Short mmCIF file of C-alpha atoms and ligand atoms in Angstrom, two decimals:
data_model
loop_
_atom_site.label_atom_id
_atom_site.label_comp_id
_atom_site.label_asym_id
_atom_site.label_seq_id
_atom_site.Cartn_x
_atom_site.Cartn_y
_atom_site.Cartn_z
CA MET S 1 3.58 24.04 -18.30
CA ILE S 2 1.74 21.69 -16.01
CA LEU S 3 1.29 17.95 -16.49
CA SER S 4 -2.11 17.08 -17.82
CA TYR S 5 -3.80 13.87 -16.73
CA ALA S 6 -6.84 14.09 -18.93
CA GLU S 7 -6.90 10.80 -20.80
CA ALA S 8 -8.53 7.63 -19.59
CA TYR S 9 -7.53 4.25 -20.95
CA ILE S 10 -10.63 2.43 -22.16
CA GLY S 11 -10.93 -0.50 -24.54
CA GLY S 12 -7.24 -0.37 -25.46
CA GLU S 13 -7.27 3.36 -26.36
CA PHE S 14 -6.40 6.61 -24.61
CA ARG S 15 -9.56 8.74 -24.64
CA PRO S 16 -9.99 12.38 -23.49
CA CYS S 17 -11.77 12.63 -20.13
CA THR S 18 -15.08 14.45 -20.32
CA GLY S 19 -16.00 14.86 -16.64
CA GLU S 20 -16.47 18.27 -15.02
CA LEU S 21 -14.21 17.76 -12.01
CA ARG S 22 -10.59 18.93 -12.23
CA MET S 23 -8.14 18.15 -9.43
CA PRO S 24 -4.77 19.89 -8.99
CA VAL S 25 -1.58 17.89 -8.53
CA VAL S 26 0.67 19.78 -6.11
CA CYS S 27 4.40 19.18 -5.60
CA PRO S 28 4.76 18.72 -1.82
CA ALA S 29 8.35 20.02 -1.84
CA THR S 30 7.49 23.39 -3.43
CA GLU S 31 3.72 23.65 -2.84
CA GLN S 32 3.39 24.61 -6.52
CA GLN S 33 0.74 23.09 -8.77
CA ILE S 34 2.54 20.86 -11.26
CA GLY S 35 -0.35 19.01 -12.82
CA GLU S 36 -4.07 18.59 -13.18
CA VAL S 37 -6.25 15.50 -13.24
CA ARG S 38 -9.51 15.70 -15.16
CA ALA S 39 -12.12 13.23 -14.00
CA CYS S 40 -14.01 10.89 -16.30
CA SER S 41 -17.72 11.43 -16.83
CA ALA S 42 -20.21 8.89 -15.46
CA GLN S 43 -20.74 7.73 -19.06
CA GLN S 44 -17.03 7.06 -19.50
CA VAL S 45 -16.86 5.12 -16.23
CA ASP S 46 -19.74 2.99 -17.47
CA SER S 47 -18.00 2.52 -20.82
CA ALA S 48 -14.80 1.37 -19.06
CA VAL S 49 -16.77 -1.32 -17.20
CA GLN S 50 -18.55 -2.39 -20.41
CA HIS S 51 -15.19 -2.76 -22.15
CA ALA S 52 -13.83 -4.71 -19.18
CA ALA S 53 -16.82 -7.06 -19.34
CA ALA S 54 -16.15 -7.64 -23.05
CA GLY S 55 -12.42 -8.03 -22.35
CA PHE S 56 -13.18 -10.57 -19.63
CA ALA S 57 -15.26 -12.69 -21.98
CA GLU S 58 -12.11 -13.30 -24.07
CA TRP S 59 -9.33 -13.09 -21.48
CA SER S 60 -10.98 -15.58 -19.13
CA LYS S 61 -10.40 -18.18 -21.86
CA SER S 62 -6.69 -17.33 -22.30
CA SER S 63 -4.09 -20.03 -21.76
CA LEU S 64 -1.51 -19.83 -18.99
CA GLU S 65 1.12 -19.31 -21.71
CA GLU S 66 -0.72 -16.24 -23.02
CA ARG S 67 -0.99 -14.85 -19.49
CA ARG S 68 2.70 -15.47 -18.88
CA GLY S 69 3.56 -13.70 -22.14
CA VAL S 70 1.49 -10.63 -21.28
CA LEU S 71 2.93 -10.39 -17.76
CA LEU S 72 6.48 -10.70 -19.09
CA ARG S 73 5.95 -7.98 -21.69
CA LEU S 74 4.37 -5.72 -19.07
CA ARG S 75 7.37 -6.26 -16.81
CA GLY S 76 9.73 -5.30 -19.62
CA GLU S 77 7.81 -2.11 -20.40
CA LEU S 78 7.67 -1.09 -16.73
CA ALA S 79 11.38 -1.79 -16.19
CA ALA S 80 12.14 0.49 -19.15
CA ARG S 81 10.28 3.31 -17.36
CA ALA S 82 11.86 2.80 -13.90
CA ASP S 83 13.86 6.04 -13.73
CA GLU S 84 10.94 8.09 -15.04
CA ALA S 85 8.72 6.57 -12.35
CA ALA S 86 11.17 7.42 -9.55
CA VAL S 87 11.27 11.08 -10.64
CA LEU S 88 7.47 11.33 -10.94
CA LEU S 89 7.05 9.90 -7.44
CA ALA S 90 9.51 12.44 -6.06
CA GLU S 91 7.75 15.33 -7.77
CA GLU S 92 4.17 14.30 -7.08
CA MET S 93 4.26 12.73 -3.63
CA GLY S 94 7.65 13.70 -2.23
CA CYS S 95 9.18 10.21 -2.12
CA PRO S 96 12.98 10.63 -2.34
CA VAL S 97 14.38 9.29 -5.63
CA TRP S 98 16.66 7.09 -3.51
CA LEU S 99 13.63 5.26 -2.08
CA GLY S 100 11.88 5.28 -5.43
CA LYS S 101 14.80 3.38 -6.96
CA LEU S 102 15.29 1.13 -3.92
CA MET S 103 11.66 0.15 -3.28
CA GLN S 104 8.87 1.94 -5.09
CA VAL S 105 9.89 0.65 -8.53
CA PRO S 106 11.62 -2.68 -7.73
CA MET S 107 8.62 -3.89 -5.68
CA PRO S 108 6.17 -3.88 -8.60
CA LEU S 109 8.75 -5.57 -10.84
CA LYS S 110 9.16 -8.27 -8.21
CA GLY S 111 5.36 -8.46 -7.95
CA LEU S 112 5.15 -9.25 -11.65
CA ASP S 113 7.90 -11.88 -11.35
CA LEU S 114 6.01 -13.57 -8.53
CA ALA S 115 2.71 -13.53 -10.44
CA ILE S 116 4.49 -15.18 -13.37
CA GLU S 117 6.02 -17.82 -11.09
CA ALA S 118 2.69 -18.44 -9.38
CA LEU S 119 0.98 -19.31 -12.67
CA GLY S 120 2.82 -22.64 -12.49
CA GLN S 121 2.27 -23.15 -8.74
CA LEU S 122 -1.51 -22.97 -8.59
CA GLU S 123 -3.70 -26.02 -8.83
CA TRP S 124 -6.13 -24.73 -11.44
CA GLU S 125 -7.99 -28.05 -11.38
CA GLU S 126 -8.12 -30.56 -8.58
CA ARG S 127 -9.80 -33.96 -8.46
CA ILE S 128 -11.54 -35.01 -5.23
CA GLY S 129 -13.28 -38.40 -5.60
CA ASN S 130 -15.89 -37.99 -8.32
CA GLY S 131 -15.57 -34.21 -8.16
CA LEU S 132 -13.48 -31.93 -10.33
CA VAL S 133 -12.75 -28.65 -8.56
CA GLU S 134 -11.96 -25.80 -10.92
CA ARG S 135 -10.57 -22.44 -10.04
CA VAL S 136 -12.06 -19.91 -12.40
CA PRO S 137 -11.48 -16.17 -12.79
CA ALA S 138 -13.81 -14.03 -10.67
CA GLY S 139 -14.77 -11.61 -13.48
CA VAL S 140 -14.43 -7.83 -13.75
CA VAL S 141 -12.28 -6.51 -10.92
CA VAL S 142 -12.37 -2.88 -9.80
CA ALA S 143 -8.99 -1.86 -8.41
CA ILE S 144 -8.96 1.31 -6.29
CA THR S 145 -5.52 2.41 -5.14
CA PRO S 146 -3.92 5.08 -2.90
CA TRP S 147 -0.98 7.42 -3.45
CA ASN S 148 1.71 6.25 -1.04
CA PHE S 149 3.21 3.38 -3.08
CA PRO S 150 1.18 4.14 -6.19
CA LEU S 151 2.92 1.93 -8.73
CA HIS S 152 3.33 -1.04 -6.39
CA GLN S 153 -0.32 -0.91 -5.32
CA ILE S 154 -1.53 -0.84 -8.92
CA VAL S 155 0.65 -3.81 -9.88
CA ALA S 156 -0.30 -5.69 -6.69
CA LYS S 157 -3.87 -5.74 -8.05
CA VAL S 158 -3.49 -5.80 -11.83
CA ALA S 159 -0.77 -8.51 -12.03
CA PRO S 160 -2.77 -11.15 -10.12
CA ALA S 161 -5.93 -10.16 -12.01
CA LEU S 162 -4.18 -10.76 -15.36
CA ALA S 163 -2.76 -14.04 -14.06
CA ALA S 164 -6.19 -15.14 -12.81
CA GLY S 165 -7.84 -14.39 -16.17
CA CYS S 166 -9.82 -11.39 -14.87
CA ALA S 167 -10.31 -8.00 -16.51
CA VAL S 168 -9.69 -4.77 -14.57
CA VAL S 169 -10.95 -1.24 -14.25
CA LEU S 170 -8.37 0.72 -12.31
CA LYS S 171 -9.16 3.90 -10.41
CA PRO S 172 -5.81 5.17 -9.20
CA SER S 173 -5.29 7.91 -6.65
CA GLU S 174 -5.83 11.42 -7.90
CA VAL S 175 -2.98 12.64 -5.62
CA ALA S 176 -0.03 11.01 -7.43
CA PRO S 177 -1.35 10.17 -10.91
CA GLY S 178 2.00 9.96 -12.74
CA ALA S 179 2.65 6.36 -11.72
CA ALA S 180 -0.76 5.30 -13.00
CA ARG S 181 -0.33 7.00 -16.36
CA LEU S 182 3.10 5.47 -16.75
CA PHE S 183 1.57 2.09 -15.92
CA MET S 184 -1.13 2.50 -18.59
CA GLN S 185 1.52 3.47 -21.15
CA ALA S 186 3.33 0.24 -20.25
CA VAL S 187 0.06 -1.74 -20.57
CA HIS S 188 -0.52 -0.23 -24.01
CA ALA S 189 3.05 -0.83 -25.19
CA ALA S 190 2.90 -4.42 -23.89
CA GLY S 191 0.01 -5.11 -26.27
CA ILE S 192 -2.37 -6.35 -23.59
CA PRO S 193 -5.62 -7.22 -25.39
CA ALA S 194 -8.10 -4.31 -25.57
CA GLY S 195 -10.54 -4.12 -22.66
CA VAL S 196 -8.55 -6.36 -20.32
CA VAL S 197 -7.00 -3.44 -18.42
CA ASN S 198 -8.80 -0.09 -18.31
CA ALA S 199 -8.17 3.00 -16.20
CA VAL S 200 -10.38 5.95 -15.30
CA TRP S 201 -9.56 9.17 -13.49
CA GLY S 202 -11.64 10.61 -10.71
CA GLY S 203 -12.14 11.00 -7.01
CA PRO S 204 -14.49 9.28 -4.55
CA GLU S 205 -17.58 9.62 -6.80
CA VAL S 206 -15.93 7.70 -9.62
CA GLY S 207 -14.79 5.07 -7.09
CA GLU S 208 -18.34 4.73 -5.77
CA GLN S 209 -19.84 4.44 -9.24
CA LEU S 210 -17.43 1.61 -10.01
CA VAL S 211 -18.14 -0.23 -6.77
CA ARG S 212 -21.90 -0.11 -7.43
CA HIS S 213 -21.73 -0.97 -11.15
CA PRO S 214 -23.77 -4.13 -11.85
CA LEU S 215 -21.19 -5.58 -14.27
CA VAL S 216 -18.45 -5.46 -11.64
CA ASN S 217 -17.86 -8.77 -9.85
CA ARG S 218 -15.12 -8.02 -7.37
CA ILE S 219 -13.56 -5.04 -5.58
CA SER S 220 -9.92 -4.80 -4.57
CA PHE S 221 -9.24 -1.70 -2.50
CA THR S 222 -6.13 -0.34 -0.84
CA GLY S 223 -6.52 2.80 1.22
CA SER S 224 -7.74 4.14 4.51
CA THR S 225 -9.90 2.21 6.94
CA PRO S 226 -12.84 4.69 6.82
CA VAL S 227 -13.01 4.55 3.01
CA GLY S 228 -12.63 0.75 3.11
CA ARG S 229 -15.66 0.57 5.39
CA LYS S 230 -17.73 2.73 2.97
CA ILE S 231 -16.70 0.56 0.03
CA MET S 232 -17.64 -2.62 1.88
CA MET S 233 -21.08 -1.20 2.69
CA ALA S 234 -21.65 -0.14 -0.92
CA ALA S 235 -20.46 -3.54 -2.22
CA ALA S 236 -22.76 -5.34 0.23
CA GLU S 237 -25.87 -4.14 -1.64
CA ASP S 238 -25.01 -6.41 -4.54
CA LEU S 239 -23.07 -8.94 -2.39
CA LYS S 240 -19.79 -8.25 -4.18
CA PRO S 241 -16.75 -9.74 -2.46
CA VAL S 242 -14.16 -7.17 -1.43
CA THR S 243 -10.46 -7.31 -0.65
CA LEU S 244 -9.51 -4.52 1.72
CA GLU S 245 -5.88 -3.53 2.35
CA LEU S 246 -6.27 -0.80 4.95
CA GLY S 247 -4.34 1.14 7.57
CA GLY S 248 -2.07 -0.10 10.32
CA LYS S 249 -0.57 0.71 13.72
CA SER S 250 2.21 -1.83 13.73
CA ALA S 251 4.42 -2.45 16.74
CA ALA S 252 8.11 -3.31 16.88
CA VAL S 253 8.77 -5.13 20.14
CA LEU S 254 12.24 -5.27 21.69
CA LEU S 255 12.58 -8.20 24.07
CA ASP S 256 15.07 -7.62 26.90
CA ASP S 257 17.93 -9.40 25.07
CA ALA S 258 17.44 -7.56 21.75
CA ASP S 259 20.50 -6.35 19.86
CA LEU S 260 19.92 -2.59 20.02
CA ASP S 261 22.70 -1.86 17.50
CA ALA S 262 20.69 -3.72 14.87
CA ALA S 263 17.17 -3.06 16.12
CA ILE S 264 17.04 0.72 16.45
CA PRO S 265 18.31 1.63 12.95
CA SER S 266 15.88 -0.95 11.53
CA VAL S 267 12.90 0.44 13.46
CA VAL S 268 13.89 3.96 12.41
CA ARG S 269 14.04 2.83 8.77
CA LEU S 270 10.66 1.11 8.94
CA SER S 271 9.01 4.03 10.70
CA LEU S 272 10.55 6.82 8.59
CA ALA S 273 10.69 5.38 5.07
CA ASN S 274 8.37 7.32 2.75
CA SER S 275 8.03 9.86 5.63
CA GLY S 276 6.12 7.27 7.65
CA GLN S 277 3.49 7.03 4.89
CA ALA S 278 3.50 3.25 4.64
CA CYS S 279 0.68 1.00 5.77
CA VAL S 280 3.25 -1.35 7.38
CA SER S 281 5.07 1.51 9.08
CA GLN S 282 6.35 0.51 12.54
CA SER S 283 4.78 3.42 14.34
CA ARG S 284 4.91 1.93 17.86
CA LEU S 285 8.07 0.80 19.63
CA ILE S 286 7.55 -1.38 22.69
CA VAL S 287 10.62 -1.55 24.92
CA PRO S 288 11.64 -2.82 28.36
CA GLN S 289 11.08 0.05 30.80
CA HIS S 290 14.70 0.02 31.99
CA LEU S 291 15.98 0.46 28.41
CA GLN S 292 13.75 3.41 27.47
CA ALA S 293 16.29 6.19 28.06
CA GLU S 294 18.95 4.34 26.07
CA VAL S 295 16.50 3.60 23.25
CA VAL S 296 15.59 7.30 23.00
CA GLU S 297 19.26 8.32 22.69
CA ARG S 298 19.85 5.65 20.05
CA TRP S 299 16.71 6.78 18.20
CA ARG S 300 18.08 10.34 18.04
CA ALA S 301 21.42 9.08 16.70
CA ALA S 302 19.77 6.87 14.08
CA VAL S 303 17.39 9.62 12.91
CA ALA S 304 20.37 11.94 12.41
CA GLN S 305 21.38 9.61 9.56
CA TRP S 306 18.19 10.56 7.68
CA PRO S 307 18.77 13.94 5.99
CA ILE S 308 15.50 15.71 5.18
CA GLY S 309 15.29 17.66 1.98
CA ASN S 310 14.45 17.95 -1.68
CA PRO S 311 13.17 14.52 -2.77
CA LEU S 312 14.88 14.94 -6.16
CA ASP S 313 18.28 15.14 -4.44
CA GLU S 314 19.90 11.68 -4.41
CA SER S 315 21.29 12.21 -0.87
CA THR S 316 17.85 12.90 0.66
CA ARG S 317 16.44 10.12 2.81
CA LEU S 318 13.32 11.90 4.03
CA GLY S 319 11.11 14.05 1.82
CA PRO S 320 8.02 16.07 2.68
CA VAL S 321 4.70 14.38 3.39
CA ALA S 322 2.57 14.06 0.28
CA THR S 323 -0.11 16.73 0.62
CA ARG S 324 -1.16 19.76 2.62
CA ALA S 325 -4.00 17.71 4.12
CA GLN S 326 -1.48 15.09 5.27
CA TYR S 327 0.73 17.83 6.76
CA VAL S 328 -2.15 19.35 8.70
CA ARG S 329 -3.34 15.97 9.93
CA VAL S 330 0.12 14.80 11.04
CA GLN S 331 0.84 18.09 12.85
CA ALA S 332 -2.56 17.91 14.59
CA MET S 333 -1.85 14.36 15.80
CA ILE S 334 1.60 15.39 17.07
CA GLU S 335 0.03 18.30 18.95
CA LYS S 336 -2.70 16.12 20.39
CA ALA S 337 -0.16 13.56 21.65
CA GLY S 338 1.42 16.35 23.71
CA GLN S 339 -1.98 17.52 24.97
CA GLN S 340 -2.82 13.98 26.07
CA GLY S 341 0.36 13.84 28.16
CA ALA S 342 2.93 12.13 25.94
CA VAL S 343 6.42 13.67 26.03
CA MET S 344 7.82 14.73 22.69
CA VAL S 345 11.41 13.88 21.78
CA GLU S 346 12.55 16.04 18.89
CA SER S 347 15.10 14.88 16.38
CA GLN S 348 18.01 17.03 15.34
CA ALA S 349 17.16 16.56 11.69
CA GLY S 350 16.38 19.93 10.14
CA ALA S 351 14.78 20.21 6.73
CA ALA S 352 16.84 21.49 3.81
CA HIS S 353 13.80 22.79 1.92
CA ALA S 354 13.79 22.49 -1.86
CA VAL S 355 12.56 26.08 -1.87
CA PRO S 356 13.30 27.93 1.41
CA GLY S 357 10.26 28.21 3.63
CA GLN S 358 8.14 25.99 1.42
CA GLY S 359 7.11 22.36 1.42
CA PHE S 360 5.13 19.99 3.62
CA TYR S 361 8.16 18.93 5.65
CA VAL S 362 7.67 17.26 9.03
CA ALA S 363 10.77 16.61 11.15
CA PRO S 364 10.71 13.15 12.80
CA VAL S 365 9.48 13.01 16.39
CA ALA S 366 9.17 10.27 18.98
CA PHE S 367 6.99 10.23 22.09
CA THR S 368 7.69 8.71 25.46
CA GLY S 369 5.26 8.49 28.37
CA VAL S 370 2.71 7.06 25.92
CA GLN S 371 -0.29 5.30 27.45
CA PRO S 372 -2.13 2.64 25.42
CA HIS S 373 -5.39 4.63 25.25
CA MET S 374 -3.79 7.75 23.72
CA GLU S 375 -4.51 8.61 20.09
CA ILE S 376 -0.79 8.38 19.25
CA ALA S 377 -0.84 4.73 20.45
CA GLN S 378 -4.09 3.84 18.70
CA GLU S 379 -4.46 5.70 15.41
CA GLU S 380 -2.44 5.61 12.23
CA VAL S 381 -0.45 8.86 11.91
CA PHE S 382 0.89 8.18 8.41
CA GLY S 383 3.78 10.49 9.20
CA PRO S 384 7.22 10.40 10.87
CA ALA S 385 5.96 10.10 14.47
CA LEU S 386 6.90 7.14 16.68
CA ALA S 387 5.12 6.18 19.93
CA ILE S 388 7.45 4.52 22.45
CA LEU S 389 5.75 2.39 25.12
CA GLY S 390 7.55 0.82 28.08
CA TYR S 391 6.80 -2.58 29.64
CA GLU S 392 7.85 -4.51 32.76
CA THR S 393 6.98 -8.10 31.79
CA GLN S 394 6.91 -9.98 28.49
CA GLU S 395 3.21 -10.63 28.98
CA GLU S 396 2.64 -6.88 29.22
CA ALA S 397 4.66 -6.38 26.02
CA GLN S 398 2.38 -8.82 24.24
CA GLN S 399 -0.77 -7.12 25.54
CA LEU S 400 0.54 -3.72 24.44
CA ALA S 401 1.43 -4.99 20.97
CA ASN S 402 -2.08 -6.39 20.53
CA ALA S 403 -3.86 -3.39 22.04
CA THR S 404 -5.07 -1.79 18.79
CA LYS S 405 -7.88 -2.57 16.37
CA TYR S 406 -5.37 -2.82 13.51
CA GLY S 407 -3.31 -5.88 12.62
CA LEU S 408 -1.22 -5.38 9.52
CA SER S 409 2.41 -5.89 10.46
CA GLY S 410 4.86 -5.94 13.35
CA ALA S 411 8.36 -6.84 14.42
CA VAL S 412 10.08 -8.63 17.25
CA TRP S 413 13.72 -8.52 18.28
CA SER S 414 15.55 -11.01 20.52
CA ALA S 415 19.04 -12.55 20.65
CA ASP S 416 17.22 -15.89 20.89
CA THR S 417 15.37 -16.48 17.60
CA SER S 418 13.11 -19.21 19.01
CA ARG S 419 12.05 -16.85 21.80
CA ALA S 420 11.35 -14.21 19.14
CA LEU S 421 9.34 -16.75 17.13
CA ASP S 422 7.27 -17.76 20.19
CA PHE S 423 6.53 -14.11 20.82
CA ALA S 424 5.69 -13.45 17.15
CA ARG S 425 3.11 -16.26 17.32
CA GLN S 426 1.22 -14.32 19.99
CA LEU S 427 0.74 -11.26 17.79
CA LYS S 428 -2.64 -10.60 16.18
CA THR S 429 -1.35 -9.36 12.88
CA GLY S 430 -0.93 -10.40 9.25
CA GLN S 431 2.88 -10.46 9.25
CA VAL S 432 5.74 -10.20 11.72
CA VAL S 433 9.37 -9.43 10.90
CA ILE S 434 11.79 -11.34 13.14
CA ASN S 435 15.11 -9.64 13.88
CA GLY S 436 14.89 -7.33 10.89
CA ALA S 437 14.49 -10.03 8.23
CA ALA S 438 13.69 -8.91 4.68
CA GLN S 439 10.00 -8.92 3.79
CA ASN S 440 9.38 -11.92 1.55
CA LEU S 441 7.00 -10.79 -1.20
CA ALA S 442 6.03 -14.37 -2.10
CA THR S 443 4.17 -14.71 1.22
CA PRO S 444 0.55 -13.55 1.69
CA PHE S 445 0.22 -9.83 2.39
CA GLY S 446 -2.81 -8.46 4.21
CA GLY S 447 -4.31 -7.55 7.52
CA TRP S 448 -6.40 -8.63 10.46
CA GLY S 449 -9.13 -6.57 12.12
CA TRP S 450 -9.23 -2.93 11.02
CA SER S 451 -6.33 -3.53 8.63
CA GLY S 452 -8.73 -5.40 6.35
CA PHE S 453 -8.89 -8.85 4.80
CA GLY S 454 -8.07 -10.72 1.62
CA ARG S 455 -4.50 -11.27 0.51
CA GLU S 456 -2.10 -9.93 -2.11
CA ASN S 457 1.26 -11.10 -3.50
CA GLY S 458 2.29 -14.17 -5.45
CA ARG S 459 -0.13 -17.09 -5.60
CA PHE S 460 -2.16 -15.71 -2.68
CA GLY S 461 -3.02 -12.59 -4.68
CA ILE S 462 -4.18 -14.73 -7.61
CA GLU S 463 -6.23 -17.07 -5.38
CA ASP S 464 -8.00 -13.99 -4.05
CA LEU S 465 -9.41 -13.35 -7.54
CA LEU S 466 -10.59 -16.88 -8.33
CA ASN S 467 -13.91 -18.60 -7.72
CA TYR S 468 -14.32 -22.32 -7.14
CA ARG S 469 -16.55 -24.47 -9.31
CA ALA S 470 -17.11 -28.10 -8.23
CA LEU S 471 -18.16 -30.47 -11.03
CA HIS S 472 -19.62 -33.67 -9.54
CA GLY S 473 -19.37 -36.70 -11.76
CA ALA S 474 -17.00 -34.98 -14.18
CA PRO S 475 -15.22 -37.57 -16.38
P1 NAD N 1 -8.01 6.91 0.77
O1 NAD N 1 -8.76 5.86 1.46
O2 NAD N 1 -8.33 8.32 1.03
O3 NAD N 1 -8.12 6.75 -0.82
C1 NAD N 1 -7.75 5.57 -1.49
C2 NAD N 1 -8.46 5.51 -2.83
O4 NAD N 1 -9.86 5.42 -2.62
C3 NAD N 1 -8.25 6.73 -3.72
O5 NAD N 1 -8.10 6.28 -5.05
C4 NAD N 1 -9.56 7.50 -3.54
O6 NAD N 1 -9.87 8.33 -4.64
C5 NAD N 1 -10.57 6.38 -3.40
N1 NAD N 1 -11.79 6.72 -2.69
C6 NAD N 1 -11.97 7.65 -1.71
N2 NAD N 1 -13.25 7.63 -1.28
C7 NAD N 1 -13.89 6.65 -1.97
C8 NAD N 1 -15.23 6.12 -1.94
N3 NAD N 1 -16.14 6.60 -1.12
N4 NAD N 1 -15.53 5.11 -2.79
C9 NAD N 1 -14.60 4.59 -3.62
N5 NAD N 1 -13.32 5.05 -3.69
C10 NAD N 1 -12.97 6.07 -2.87
O7 NAD N 1 -6.47 6.58 1.11
P2 NAD N 1 -5.18 7.40 0.74
O8 NAD N 1 -5.14 8.64 1.57
O9 NAD N 1 -5.05 7.52 -0.74
O10 NAD N 1 -4.04 6.37 1.23
C11 NAD N 1 -3.60 6.29 2.53
C12 NAD N 1 -4.25 5.15 3.28
O11 NAD N 1 -4.05 3.92 2.59
C13 NAD N 1 -3.65 4.91 4.65
O12 NAD N 1 -4.65 4.71 5.61
C14 NAD N 1 -2.83 3.64 4.48
O13 NAD N 1 -2.61 2.91 5.64
C15 NAD N 1 -3.63 2.91 3.50
N6 NAD N 1 -2.78 1.90 2.81
C16 NAD N 1 -2.97 0.57 3.07
C17 NAD N 1 -2.14 -0.38 2.47
C18 NAD N 1 -2.30 -1.86 2.71
O14 NAD N 1 -1.86 -2.63 1.87
N7 NAD N 1 -2.89 -2.32 3.78
C19 NAD N 1 -1.15 0.04 1.62
C20 NAD N 1 -0.98 1.39 1.40
C21 NAD N 1 -1.82 2.32 1.99
#
């Protein structure tokens, strides 16, 4: 029996999808089909937007108390489904249940907490002289999300939309649909008013129809840079504002006094988690030239602590990559790095396949001898491949760190925190982690350059979905 994803959520009801397109859901650990997504018809997509427009008319008038109540109930319903979510993520996109329970599910719960907190932090009205400045909900938001942190990315868009007083039409990824269905079940159980949150199934065509729909006011997209560019061009026709959370090529920089005992395991964690399929993945490591050999040995030792295997096994740290297309792409990039002259360092980690000989498993690799122009130094791999670049001077380290078009995240390590902070301030990127600090989800999340623009998380995510209205002479 395969899982059937054939019901959209429109106007507060689950409705059978009537589109022609059917998309298989394949377990990356076994390569077996375990589910099928049926797309919505164009008529259903239109109906979802119409319901969202009607939902917005009411929800935009809701009080902050009502919004708080809805967000709290949604949090409760999601928390009740946490274990189910972790298993679905393991089966559908290969994320180890360990990581599912540690990050994939707690992050959206935290996201809801922060949206609730932010309701009380925002200045919804502000007086400036004779002017009253209001912050009003932007309208119907289309949320298009990817598969790599599927539940988190949905919540990172829907929670601020609910808090802002917007209505949503969600188009989740067709690759890992379980998280989205579970989310809609939670929305339904939470009693969110009909039409305020809607979800449709489909691939790129459904996404495009939503972006171009005249009743849609705002687009919030997380995904690849090429698709983000297409969405921005389509949205430009009707001058719809877009938030784009795109790819990354983030660098971890070790200054010459960095604590390698702490730094290397942290870089390995942030480059391997989710098999490197994280937009903030630290996929470049920039190290003093004289420390390169030592760093490579430490990398090997740290990677050995990451057993590869069946994502449903609690002891697995590294699962397969999510799809065959991902596997082919990652392998091609690894091969090309070698062809361009980078030197591959293999890890000792061997895959304990869920089914022998099957699965999209990629053993972690690092590259030395990487030059800044090489593909492995420039393009997002979205897999467990690390580019190590050596430097002689701190100025060179800074130039290397900034030598990509992306700017999503980064890290700097130094025994002297103020030196690390000075260095961090030179980086052209949306966030920098200093000496392995925890990522604070209340701060604005988003990119520079090819990593996109607009912000998510906490009050910044809500502000992103508000318009200003200035009332001159308001009493
Ligand atoms: P993708 O761009 O292929 O797809 C993302 C979503 O867009 C899917 O729902 C897809 O169906 C939809 N889509 C595809 N073509 C479309 C079109 N023409 N119009 C409208 N919608 C369309 O990305 P993916 O492979 O699902 O995810 C991986 C990418 O996402 C990586 O590049 C990663 O860096 C990026 N990502 C970014 C962030 C961030 O916050 N910056 C977070 C996670 C992932």
